[in-house]
Amino acid sequence: MPARLPRSVERYLFRDFLPRLRDDTCIRIYTKLYQLGDHDHPDYGLSCRQTSGFGAMVSFKVDTHERALAVLERVRLVLFAESLGGTESLVTYPLVQTHGSIQGLMLDKLGIDEHLLRLSVGLENAEDLIADLEQAIG
């Protein structure tokens, strides 16, 4: 983990990946991004006070449940898996994976719905990750 996280966060996530993801027309149309290291995130200040880094996790919402499932089926470089600690980029579907046992109102409070996906950014090239997400979102 020590080798993966600094490289993912510093080089890929903040310098390359998130800015490109925000600027990519196809992806921007269909998604809403959440990442604690984003200055626009409502908990950015709290995170700065409580942590020494922001992590390599990006949550995003697509416009429909069908598109969320399509992304999971179409990703090629990014793997659809529940474990989020490896060197490869992985995507999860929290509604049925990590939060599958949580019920209605709590899911709403947590912002977890059928549109939400979570991406753990690994060591792959940012351009390759963007291209994979772009083709998966369609």
XYZ file of C-alpha atoms in Angstrom:
138
model
C 0.000 0.000 0.000
C 2.728 2.604 0.698
C 3.948 2.475 -2.909
C 0.472 2.520 -4.453
C -1.324 5.266 -2.614
C 1.078 8.196 -2.994
C 1.528 7.485 -6.706
C -2.211 7.073 -7.326
C -3.197 10.158 -5.430
C -0.445 12.587 -6.335
C 0.270 11.631 -9.899
C -2.867 10.112 -11.294
C -5.877 11.089 -9.278
C -5.324 14.801 -8.716
C -2.908 15.819 -11.446
C -4.159 13.699 -14.353
C -7.289 11.701 -13.731
C -9.865 13.948 -12.026
C -9.177 17.034 -14.152
C -9.503 14.953 -17.331
C -12.622 13.231 -16.061
C -14.230 16.609 -15.345
C -13.236 17.996 -18.734
C -14.209 14.965 -20.828
C -17.486 15.870 -22.555
C -18.907 12.348 -22.755
C -18.253 11.571 -19.123
C -19.236 14.980 -17.756
C -22.671 14.782 -19.367
C -23.567 11.590 -17.549
C -21.850 11.811 -14.199
C -21.549 13.621 -10.921
C -18.160 13.169 -9.220
C -17.393 12.881 -5.513
C -13.837 12.947 -4.120
C -12.749 14.370 -0.764
C -9.666 15.946 -2.335
C -11.850 18.037 -4.618
C -11.935 21.643 -3.367
C -15.662 21.749 -4.196
C -16.519 18.743 -1.996
C -18.570 19.861 1.045
C -16.254 17.955 3.421
C -12.978 19.125 1.875
C -12.064 21.383 4.820
C -12.904 18.720 7.380
C -10.839 16.176 5.470
C -7.875 18.567 5.358
C -8.037 18.979 9.127
C -8.409 15.280 9.897
C -6.203 13.486 7.349
C -2.843 13.755 5.649
C -4.238 12.710 2.249
C -7.462 12.115 0.381
C -7.235 8.549 -0.886
C -7.571 7.098 -4.344
C -11.343 6.582 -4.343
C -13.682 8.430 -6.678
C -17.433 7.997 -6.453
C -19.608 8.994 -9.362
C -23.234 8.823 -10.379
C -24.499 8.078 -13.847
C -27.890 9.138 -15.155
C -29.683 5.769 -15.060
C -29.585 2.396 -13.341
C -29.175 0.791 -16.764
C -26.095 2.900 -17.496
C -24.562 1.924 -14.133
C -24.970 -1.755 -15.008
C -23.647 -1.132 -18.519
C -20.505 0.524 -17.135
C -19.864 -2.535 -14.965
C -20.261 -4.819 -17.996
C -18.272 -2.679 -20.446
C -15.143 -1.691 -18.519
C -12.077 -3.417 -19.950
C -9.077 -2.025 -18.100
C -10.922 -1.266 -14.874
C -12.014 -4.436 -13.088
C -15.474 -4.902 -11.573
C -14.563 -6.174 -8.098
C -15.289 -5.486 -4.447
C -11.727 -5.424 -3.088
C -10.321 -1.913 -3.361
C -6.751 -2.203 -2.087
C -4.751 -3.483 -5.051
C -2.589 -1.747 -7.615
C -5.188 -2.099 -10.370
C -8.170 0.183 -10.839
C -11.406 -1.384 -9.626
C -15.047 -0.344 -9.781
C -17.779 -1.368 -7.341
C -21.542 -1.065 -7.252
C -22.131 -0.183 -3.586
C -25.897 -0.742 -3.662
C -25.466 -4.504 -4.048
C -21.873 -5.038 -2.971
C -20.441 -3.094 -0.044
C -23.790 -1.708 1.185
C -26.145 -4.495 0.084
C -27.355 -5.213 3.622
C -28.299 -1.589 4.399
C -31.962 -0.622 4.102
C -33.819 2.264 2.384
C -33.639 5.388 4.533
C -30.037 4.776 5.574
C -29.046 4.286 1.923
C -30.722 7.598 1.104
C -28.893 9.325 3.954
C -25.581 7.912 2.687
C -26.331 8.934 -0.912
C -26.136 5.357 -2.143
C -28.554 4.553 -4.936
C -28.783 2.626 -8.194
C -26.799 5.339 -10.011
C -23.692 5.308 -7.769
C -20.409 3.621 -8.698
C -17.105 3.767 -6.826
C -13.759 3.657 -8.525
C -10.517 2.853 -6.766
C -7.793 4.368 -8.948
C -4.745 2.162 -9.392
C -1.437 2.600 -11.172
C -2.648 2.533 -14.772
C -2.094 5.435 -17.117
C -4.679 8.190 -16.624
C -5.344 8.420 -20.366
C -6.087 4.684 -20.494
C -8.448 4.929 -17.514
C -10.304 7.874 -19.051
C -10.625 6.042 -22.361
C -11.956 2.932 -20.633
C -14.539 4.884 -18.632
C -15.544 6.890 -21.681
C -16.223 3.788 -23.769
C -17.982 2.090 -20.839
C -20.285 5.034 -20.169
C -20.943 5.363 -23.898
